[in-house]
Tab-separated table of C-alpha atoms in Angstrom:
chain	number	residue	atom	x	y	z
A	1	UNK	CA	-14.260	-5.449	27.972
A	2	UNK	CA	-11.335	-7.913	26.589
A	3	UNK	CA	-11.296	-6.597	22.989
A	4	UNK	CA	-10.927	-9.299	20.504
A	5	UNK	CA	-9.647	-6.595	17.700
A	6	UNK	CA	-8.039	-3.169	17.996
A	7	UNK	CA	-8.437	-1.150	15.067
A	8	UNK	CA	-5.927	1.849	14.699
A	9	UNK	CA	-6.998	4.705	12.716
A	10	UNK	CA	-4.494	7.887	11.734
A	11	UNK	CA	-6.236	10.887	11.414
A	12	UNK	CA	-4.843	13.955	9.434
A	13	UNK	CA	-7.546	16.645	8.414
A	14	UNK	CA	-10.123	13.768	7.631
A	15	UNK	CA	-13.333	16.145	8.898
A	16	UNK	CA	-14.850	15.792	5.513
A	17	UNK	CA	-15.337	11.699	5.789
A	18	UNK	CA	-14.288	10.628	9.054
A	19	UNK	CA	-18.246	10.319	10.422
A	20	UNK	CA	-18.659	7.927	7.703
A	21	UNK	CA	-15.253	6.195	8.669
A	22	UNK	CA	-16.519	5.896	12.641
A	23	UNK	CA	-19.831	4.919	11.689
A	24	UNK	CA	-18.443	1.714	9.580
A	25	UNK	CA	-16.437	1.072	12.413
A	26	UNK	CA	-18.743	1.166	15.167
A	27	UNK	CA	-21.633	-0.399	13.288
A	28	UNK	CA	-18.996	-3.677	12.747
A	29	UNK	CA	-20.592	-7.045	13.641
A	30	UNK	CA	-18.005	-7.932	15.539
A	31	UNK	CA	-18.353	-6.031	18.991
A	32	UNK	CA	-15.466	-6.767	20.800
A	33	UNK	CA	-13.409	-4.068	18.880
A	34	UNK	CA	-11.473	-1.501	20.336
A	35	UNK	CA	-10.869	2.077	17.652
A	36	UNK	CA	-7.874	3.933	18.738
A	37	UNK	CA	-8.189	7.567	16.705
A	38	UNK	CA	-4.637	9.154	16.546
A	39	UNK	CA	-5.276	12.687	15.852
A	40	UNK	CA	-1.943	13.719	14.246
A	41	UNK	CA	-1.747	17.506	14.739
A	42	UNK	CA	-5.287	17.887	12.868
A	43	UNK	CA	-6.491	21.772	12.668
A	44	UNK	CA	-10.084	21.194	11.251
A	45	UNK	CA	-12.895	19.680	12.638
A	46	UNK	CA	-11.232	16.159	12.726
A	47	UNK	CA	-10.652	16.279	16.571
A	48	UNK	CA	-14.210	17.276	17.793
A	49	UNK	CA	-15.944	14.947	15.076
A	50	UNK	CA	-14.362	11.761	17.178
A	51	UNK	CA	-15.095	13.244	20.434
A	52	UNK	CA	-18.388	13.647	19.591
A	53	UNK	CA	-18.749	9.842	18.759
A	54	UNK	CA	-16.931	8.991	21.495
A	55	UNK	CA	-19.136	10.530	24.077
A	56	UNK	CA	-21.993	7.578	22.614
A	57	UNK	CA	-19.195	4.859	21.987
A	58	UNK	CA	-16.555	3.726	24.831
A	59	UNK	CA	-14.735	1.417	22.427
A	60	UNK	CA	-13.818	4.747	20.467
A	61	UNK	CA	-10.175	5.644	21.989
A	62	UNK	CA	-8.708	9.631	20.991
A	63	UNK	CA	-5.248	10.254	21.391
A	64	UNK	CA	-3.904	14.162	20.499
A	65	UNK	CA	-0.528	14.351	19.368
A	66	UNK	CA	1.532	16.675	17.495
A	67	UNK	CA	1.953	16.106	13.533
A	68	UNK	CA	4.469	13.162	12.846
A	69	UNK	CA	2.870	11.224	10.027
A	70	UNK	CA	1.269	8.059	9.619
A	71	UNK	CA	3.994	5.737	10.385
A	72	UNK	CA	4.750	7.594	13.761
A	73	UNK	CA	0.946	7.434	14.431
A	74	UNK	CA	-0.087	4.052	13.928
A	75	UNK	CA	3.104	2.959	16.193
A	76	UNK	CA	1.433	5.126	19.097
A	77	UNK	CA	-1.551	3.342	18.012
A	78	UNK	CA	0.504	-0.482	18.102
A	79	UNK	CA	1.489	0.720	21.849
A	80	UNK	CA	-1.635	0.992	23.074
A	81	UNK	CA	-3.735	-1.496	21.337
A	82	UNK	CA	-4.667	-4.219	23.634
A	83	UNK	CA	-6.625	-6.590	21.277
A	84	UNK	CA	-5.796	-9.975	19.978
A	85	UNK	CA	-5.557	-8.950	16.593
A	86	UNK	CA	-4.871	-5.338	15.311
A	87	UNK	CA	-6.013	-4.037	12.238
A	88	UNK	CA	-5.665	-0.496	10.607
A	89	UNK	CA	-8.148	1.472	8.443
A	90	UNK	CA	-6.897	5.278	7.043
A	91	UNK	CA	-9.162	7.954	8.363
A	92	UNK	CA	-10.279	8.854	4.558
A	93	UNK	CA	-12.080	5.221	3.845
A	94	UNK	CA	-14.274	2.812	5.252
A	95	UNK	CA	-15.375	-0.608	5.603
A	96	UNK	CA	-17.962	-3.346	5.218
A	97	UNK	CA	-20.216	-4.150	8.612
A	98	UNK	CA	-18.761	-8.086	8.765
A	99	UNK	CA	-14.699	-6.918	8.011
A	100	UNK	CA	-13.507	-7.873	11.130
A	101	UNK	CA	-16.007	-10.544	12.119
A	102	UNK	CA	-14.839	-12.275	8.696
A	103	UNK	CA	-11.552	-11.485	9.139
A	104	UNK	CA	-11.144	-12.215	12.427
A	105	UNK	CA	-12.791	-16.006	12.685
A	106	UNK	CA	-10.863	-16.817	9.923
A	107	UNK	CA	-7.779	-16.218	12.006
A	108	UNK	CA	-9.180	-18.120	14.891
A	109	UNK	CA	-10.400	-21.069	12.996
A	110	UNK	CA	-7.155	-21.803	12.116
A	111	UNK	CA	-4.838	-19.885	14.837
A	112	UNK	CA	-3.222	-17.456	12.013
A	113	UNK	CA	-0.611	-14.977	12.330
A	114	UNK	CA	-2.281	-12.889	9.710
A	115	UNK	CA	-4.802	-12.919	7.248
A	116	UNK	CA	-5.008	-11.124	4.032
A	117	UNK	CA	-7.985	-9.903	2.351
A	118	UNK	CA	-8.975	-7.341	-1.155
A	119	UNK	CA	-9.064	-4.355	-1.221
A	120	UNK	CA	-12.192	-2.267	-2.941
A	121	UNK	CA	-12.029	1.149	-4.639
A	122	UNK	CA	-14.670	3.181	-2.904
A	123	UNK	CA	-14.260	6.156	-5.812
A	124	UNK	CA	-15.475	4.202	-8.712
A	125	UNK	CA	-18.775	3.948	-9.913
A	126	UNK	CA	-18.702	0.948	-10.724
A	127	UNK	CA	-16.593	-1.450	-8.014
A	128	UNK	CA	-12.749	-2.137	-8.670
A	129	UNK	CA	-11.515	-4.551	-6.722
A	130	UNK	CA	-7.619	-5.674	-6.441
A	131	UNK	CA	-7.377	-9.101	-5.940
A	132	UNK	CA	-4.268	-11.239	-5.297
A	133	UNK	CA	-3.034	-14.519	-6.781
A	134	UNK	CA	-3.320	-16.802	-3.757
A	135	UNK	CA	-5.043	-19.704	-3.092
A	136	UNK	CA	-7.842	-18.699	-1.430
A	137	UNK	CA	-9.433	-20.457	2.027
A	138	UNK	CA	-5.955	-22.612	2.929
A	139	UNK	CA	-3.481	-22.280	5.401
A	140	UNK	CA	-0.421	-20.809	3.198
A	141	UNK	CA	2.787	-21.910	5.906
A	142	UNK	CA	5.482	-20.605	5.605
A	143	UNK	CA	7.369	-22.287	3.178
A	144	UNK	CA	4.709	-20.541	0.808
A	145	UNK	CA	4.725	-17.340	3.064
A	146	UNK	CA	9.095	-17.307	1.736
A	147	UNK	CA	8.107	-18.153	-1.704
A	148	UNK	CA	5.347	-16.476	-3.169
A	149	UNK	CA	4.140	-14.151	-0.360
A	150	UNK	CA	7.404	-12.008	-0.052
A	151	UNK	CA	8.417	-11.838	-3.573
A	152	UNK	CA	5.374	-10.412	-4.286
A	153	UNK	CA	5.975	-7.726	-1.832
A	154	UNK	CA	9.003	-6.967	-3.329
A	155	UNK	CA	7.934	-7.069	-7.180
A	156	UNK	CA	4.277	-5.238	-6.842
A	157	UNK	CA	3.091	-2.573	-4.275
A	158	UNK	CA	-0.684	-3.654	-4.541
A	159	UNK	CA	-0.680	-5.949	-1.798
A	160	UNK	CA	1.608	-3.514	0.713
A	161	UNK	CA	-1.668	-1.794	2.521
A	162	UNK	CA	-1.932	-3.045	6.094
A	163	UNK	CA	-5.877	-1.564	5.956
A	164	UNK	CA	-6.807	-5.149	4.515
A	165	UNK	CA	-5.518	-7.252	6.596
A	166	UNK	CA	-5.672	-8.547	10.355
A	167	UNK	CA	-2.228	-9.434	12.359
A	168	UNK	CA	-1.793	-11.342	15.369
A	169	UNK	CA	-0.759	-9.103	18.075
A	170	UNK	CA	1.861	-12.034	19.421
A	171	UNK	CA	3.928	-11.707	17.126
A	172	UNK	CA	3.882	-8.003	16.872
A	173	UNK	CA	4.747	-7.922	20.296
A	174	UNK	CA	7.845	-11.214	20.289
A	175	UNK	CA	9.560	-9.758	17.202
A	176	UNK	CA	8.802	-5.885	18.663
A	177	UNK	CA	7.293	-4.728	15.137
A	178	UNK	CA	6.878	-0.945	14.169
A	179	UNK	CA	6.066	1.178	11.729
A	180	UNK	CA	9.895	2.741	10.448
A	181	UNK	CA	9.150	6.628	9.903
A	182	UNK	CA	10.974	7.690	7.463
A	183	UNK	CA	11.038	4.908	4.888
A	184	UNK	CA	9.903	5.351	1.409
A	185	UNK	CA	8.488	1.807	1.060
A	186	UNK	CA	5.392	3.970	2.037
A	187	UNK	CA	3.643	3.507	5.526
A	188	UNK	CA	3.074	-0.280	5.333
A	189	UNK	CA	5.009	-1.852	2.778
A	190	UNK	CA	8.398	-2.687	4.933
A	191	UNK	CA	6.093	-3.724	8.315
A	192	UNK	CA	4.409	-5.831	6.256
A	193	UNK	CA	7.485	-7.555	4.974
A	194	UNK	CA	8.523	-8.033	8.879
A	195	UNK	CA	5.812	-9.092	9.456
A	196	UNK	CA	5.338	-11.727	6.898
A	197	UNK	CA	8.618	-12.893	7.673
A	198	UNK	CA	7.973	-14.013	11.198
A	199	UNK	CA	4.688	-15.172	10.318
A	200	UNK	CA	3.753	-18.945	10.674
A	201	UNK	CA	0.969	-19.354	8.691
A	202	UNK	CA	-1.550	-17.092	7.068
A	203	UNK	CA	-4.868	-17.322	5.169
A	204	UNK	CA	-6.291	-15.232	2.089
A	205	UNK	CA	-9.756	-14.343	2.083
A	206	UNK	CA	-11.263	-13.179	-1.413
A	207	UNK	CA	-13.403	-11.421	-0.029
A	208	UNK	CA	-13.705	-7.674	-0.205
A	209	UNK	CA	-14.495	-5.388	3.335
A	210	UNK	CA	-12.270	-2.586	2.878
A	211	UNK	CA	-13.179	0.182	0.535
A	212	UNK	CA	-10.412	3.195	0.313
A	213	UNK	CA	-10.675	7.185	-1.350
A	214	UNK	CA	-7.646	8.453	-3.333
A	215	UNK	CA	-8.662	12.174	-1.644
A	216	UNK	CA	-5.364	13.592	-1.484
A	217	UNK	CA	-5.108	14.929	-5.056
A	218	UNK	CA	-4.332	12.925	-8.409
A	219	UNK	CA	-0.643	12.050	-9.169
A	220	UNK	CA	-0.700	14.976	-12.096
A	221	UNK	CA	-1.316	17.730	-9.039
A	222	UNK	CA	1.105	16.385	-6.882
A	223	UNK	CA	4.409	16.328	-9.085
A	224	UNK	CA	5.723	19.603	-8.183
A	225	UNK	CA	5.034	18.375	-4.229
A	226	UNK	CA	6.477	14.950	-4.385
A	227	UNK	CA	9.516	13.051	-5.928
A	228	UNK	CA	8.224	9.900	-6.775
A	229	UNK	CA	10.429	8.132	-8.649
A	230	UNK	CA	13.422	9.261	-5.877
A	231	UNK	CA	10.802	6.966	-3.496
A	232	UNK	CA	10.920	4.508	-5.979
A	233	UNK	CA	14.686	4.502	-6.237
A	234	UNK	CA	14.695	4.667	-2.571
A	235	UNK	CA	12.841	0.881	-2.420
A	236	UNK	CA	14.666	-0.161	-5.265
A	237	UNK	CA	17.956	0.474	-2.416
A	238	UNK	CA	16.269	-0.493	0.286
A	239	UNK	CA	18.225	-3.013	2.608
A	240	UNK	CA	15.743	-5.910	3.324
A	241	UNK	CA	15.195	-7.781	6.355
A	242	UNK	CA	17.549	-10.343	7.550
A	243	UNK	CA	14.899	-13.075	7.913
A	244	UNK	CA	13.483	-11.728	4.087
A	245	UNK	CA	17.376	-11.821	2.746
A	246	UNK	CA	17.586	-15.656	3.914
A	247	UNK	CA	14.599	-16.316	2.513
A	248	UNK	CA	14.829	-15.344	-0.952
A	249	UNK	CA	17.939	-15.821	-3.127
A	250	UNK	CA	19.809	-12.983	-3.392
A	251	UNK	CA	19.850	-12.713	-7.357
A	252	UNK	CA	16.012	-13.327	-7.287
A	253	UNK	CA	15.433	-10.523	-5.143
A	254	UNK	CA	17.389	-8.002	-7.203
A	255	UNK	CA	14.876	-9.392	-10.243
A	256	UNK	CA	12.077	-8.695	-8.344
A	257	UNK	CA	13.444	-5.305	-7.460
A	258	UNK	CA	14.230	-4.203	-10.618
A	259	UNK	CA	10.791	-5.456	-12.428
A	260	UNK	CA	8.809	-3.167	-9.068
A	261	UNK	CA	11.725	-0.167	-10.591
A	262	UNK	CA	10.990	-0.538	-14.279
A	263	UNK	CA	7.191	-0.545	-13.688
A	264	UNK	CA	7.188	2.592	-11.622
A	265	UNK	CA	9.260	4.493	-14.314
A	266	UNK	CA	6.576	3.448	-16.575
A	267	UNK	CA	3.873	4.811	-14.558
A	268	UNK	CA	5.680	7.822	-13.741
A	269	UNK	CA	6.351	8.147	-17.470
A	270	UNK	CA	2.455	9.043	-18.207
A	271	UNK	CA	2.444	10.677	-15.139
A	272	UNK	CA	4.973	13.285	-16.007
A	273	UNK	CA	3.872	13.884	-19.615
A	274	UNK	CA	0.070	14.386	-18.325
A	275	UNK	CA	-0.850	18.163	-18.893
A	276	UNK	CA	0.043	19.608	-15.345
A	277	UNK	CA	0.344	23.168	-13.932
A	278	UNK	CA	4.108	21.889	-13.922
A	279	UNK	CA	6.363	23.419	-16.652
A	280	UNK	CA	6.819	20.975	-19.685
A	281	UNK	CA	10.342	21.508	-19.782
A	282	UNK	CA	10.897	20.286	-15.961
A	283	UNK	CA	8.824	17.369	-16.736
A	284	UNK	CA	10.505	16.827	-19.988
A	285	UNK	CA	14.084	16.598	-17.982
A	286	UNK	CA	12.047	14.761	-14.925
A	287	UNK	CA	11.568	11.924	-17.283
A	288	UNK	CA	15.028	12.023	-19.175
A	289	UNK	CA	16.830	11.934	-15.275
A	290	UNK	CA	14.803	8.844	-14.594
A	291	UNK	CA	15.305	6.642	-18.166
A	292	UNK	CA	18.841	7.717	-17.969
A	293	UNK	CA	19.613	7.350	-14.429
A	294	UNK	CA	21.642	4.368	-13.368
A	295	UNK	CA	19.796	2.647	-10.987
A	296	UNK	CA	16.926	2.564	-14.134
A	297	UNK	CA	19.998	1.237	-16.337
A	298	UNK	CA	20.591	-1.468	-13.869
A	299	UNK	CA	17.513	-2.994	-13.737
A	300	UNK	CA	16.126	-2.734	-17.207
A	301	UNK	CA	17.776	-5.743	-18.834
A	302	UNK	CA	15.886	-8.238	-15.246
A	303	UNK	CA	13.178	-6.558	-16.683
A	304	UNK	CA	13.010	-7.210	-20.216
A	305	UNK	CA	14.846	-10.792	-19.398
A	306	UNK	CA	11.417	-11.356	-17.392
A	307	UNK	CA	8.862	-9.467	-18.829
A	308	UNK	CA	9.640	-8.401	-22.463
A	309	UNK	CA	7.774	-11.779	-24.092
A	310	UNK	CA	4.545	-11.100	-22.414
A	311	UNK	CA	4.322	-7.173	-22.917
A	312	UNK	CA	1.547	-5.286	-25.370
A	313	UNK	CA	2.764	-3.840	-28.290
A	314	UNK	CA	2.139	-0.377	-26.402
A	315	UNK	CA	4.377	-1.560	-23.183
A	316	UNK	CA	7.199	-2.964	-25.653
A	317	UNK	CA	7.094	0.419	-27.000
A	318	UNK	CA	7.693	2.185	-24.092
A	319	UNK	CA	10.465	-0.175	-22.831
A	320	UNK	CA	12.193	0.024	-26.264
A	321	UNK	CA	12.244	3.483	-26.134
A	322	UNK	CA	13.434	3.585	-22.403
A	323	UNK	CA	16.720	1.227	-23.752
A	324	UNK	CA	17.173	3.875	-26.475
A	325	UNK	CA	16.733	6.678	-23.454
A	326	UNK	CA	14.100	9.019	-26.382
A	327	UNK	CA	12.490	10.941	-24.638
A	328	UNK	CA	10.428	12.396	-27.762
A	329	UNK	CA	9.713	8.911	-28.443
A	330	UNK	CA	8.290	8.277	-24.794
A	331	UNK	CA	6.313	11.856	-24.913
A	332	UNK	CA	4.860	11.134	-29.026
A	333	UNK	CA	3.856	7.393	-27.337
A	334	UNK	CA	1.941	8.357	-24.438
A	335	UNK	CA	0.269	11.630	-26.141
A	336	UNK	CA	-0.855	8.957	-28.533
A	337	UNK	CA	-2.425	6.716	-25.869
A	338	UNK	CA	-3.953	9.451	-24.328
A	339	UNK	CA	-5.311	10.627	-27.563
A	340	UNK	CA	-6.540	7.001	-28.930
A	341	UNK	CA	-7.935	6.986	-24.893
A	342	UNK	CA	-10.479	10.089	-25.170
């Protein structure tokens, strides 16, 4: 069969949803879709849960490999993809029965590099869904793609999942695009900023197929485990591509930087001073080393130069107290919010 769409899934210790992840997939519309499973080092139940599918479904592809996380993973899964258009869905989620059908004859009805769709939260009870400020149903070329689609990469991380979106395999393939292991971006953000910078022309689809689980623990249980805000510094450093660098002013992308920086701290701010198993002490000198650190410093004054006027009185708060670097005015602030919040 000559696969219209390869879909690459990492899998990690997914046993407890990955049958309803394989059943979204092979119940798609579209039939022409190839699944490649990359079983990365699982040790429950993962493994034989695909094989078992697999034995009723020939489009379902296993490949067994040794643990080397996602990014490593979905670049095994880019090398043996043979579709026209790859997409990506996380082992934890799953989609609508038209995604790819949807997604992909939008592509063809206009030969697009990419398109770009929402993304649904498949926890709530009621249906969040992240949209993005595109126009919606046009070809965006790539005068837009340098203006508004890149920036926007580099001053939110709500658009960087690749799970909601369909890429052209071409131009994968001419510009040899892979996943960089390793990079704190996350797994998609800096492929999609490749990507999007060798793109013609792409099309956004409000239209929501992709539904994801946040299964891996809350932020509060994971502080002890993971350094955020050294990944957010870590972006905040990042050297960008050459084709993004020419793209964007230079002075504009250190704005854009700084406002994705400032917002982070902000969020790690209620984070940190969330009742955790963590010792209040570590978190109170967690927050203090990221408020008084200089990279924070730095970027603060793009921030409030850009974003001060249209703040809350909450957020202006919070930033005013960040400038002052009080940490007992940051902790009495968001014990307040999460008080007036009960």
């Amino acid at each position: 069969m000559s696969y219209k769409v390869s879909v690459i899934i990492p899998v990690y210790n997914a046993e407890k949803y990955i049958a309803q992840c394989i059943e979204s997939l092979a119940n798609q519309t579209l039939k022409e879709c190839e699944f490649i499973f990359i079983n990365d080092g699982s040790w429950d139940n993962s493994k034989q849960i695909i094989e078992s599918f697999q034995k009723k479904d020939k489009r379902i592809k296993l490949i067994n490999r040794a643990n080397q996380g996602v990014s490593a993973a979905r670049n095994s899964g880019l090398k043996a993809a043979s579709g026209e258009y790859v997409g990506f869905v996380d082992a934890d989620d799953y989609i609508g029965e038209d995604m790819y059908e949807r997604l992909y004859t939008a592509c063809m009805k206009g030969n697009y590099d990419a398109v770009i769709s929402n993304v649904g939260d498949g926890n709530a009870r009621q249906q969040m869904i992240t949209k993005y400020p595109f126009p919606v149903n046009h070809c965006l070329e790539q005068d837009y793609i340098q203006k508004h689609i890149l920036p926007y990469f580099l001053k939110s991380d709500n658009l960087n999942t690749v799970c909601t979106k369909l890429y052209k395999m071409k131009i994968i393939k001419q510009n040899n695009l892979f996943f960089p292991e390793g990079i704190a971006l996350g797994e998609d953000g800096l492929f999609n900023l490749y990507f999007m910078s060798s793109a013609h022309k792409i099309i956004y689809l409000d239209y929501t197929g992709y539904h994801y689980r946040a299964v891996n623990g809350s932020a509060t249980r994971n502080i002890s485990e993971k350094d955020y805000f050294k990944r957010a510094l870590e972006v905040y450093e990042l050297d960008l591509p050459v084709k993004l660098v020419g793209a964007v002013d230079q002075e504009k992308i250190k704005e854009l930087k700084s406002i994705r920086l400032i917002n982070s701290v902000m969020s790690y701010i209620h984070v940190y001073f969330m009742p955790s198993k963590m010792r209040f002490n570590k978190r109170y000198q967690y927050v203090r080393g990221m408020i008084t650190n200089k990279s924070t410093r730095e970027a603060l004054p793009y921030y409030v130069k850009e974003n001060y006027s249209a703040l809350g009185r909450y957020q202006k708060f919070l930033i005013n107290m960040i400038r002052k670097q009080s940490v007992v005015g940051l902790y009495c602030a968001t014990a307040y919010s999460r008080f007036r919040n009960k």
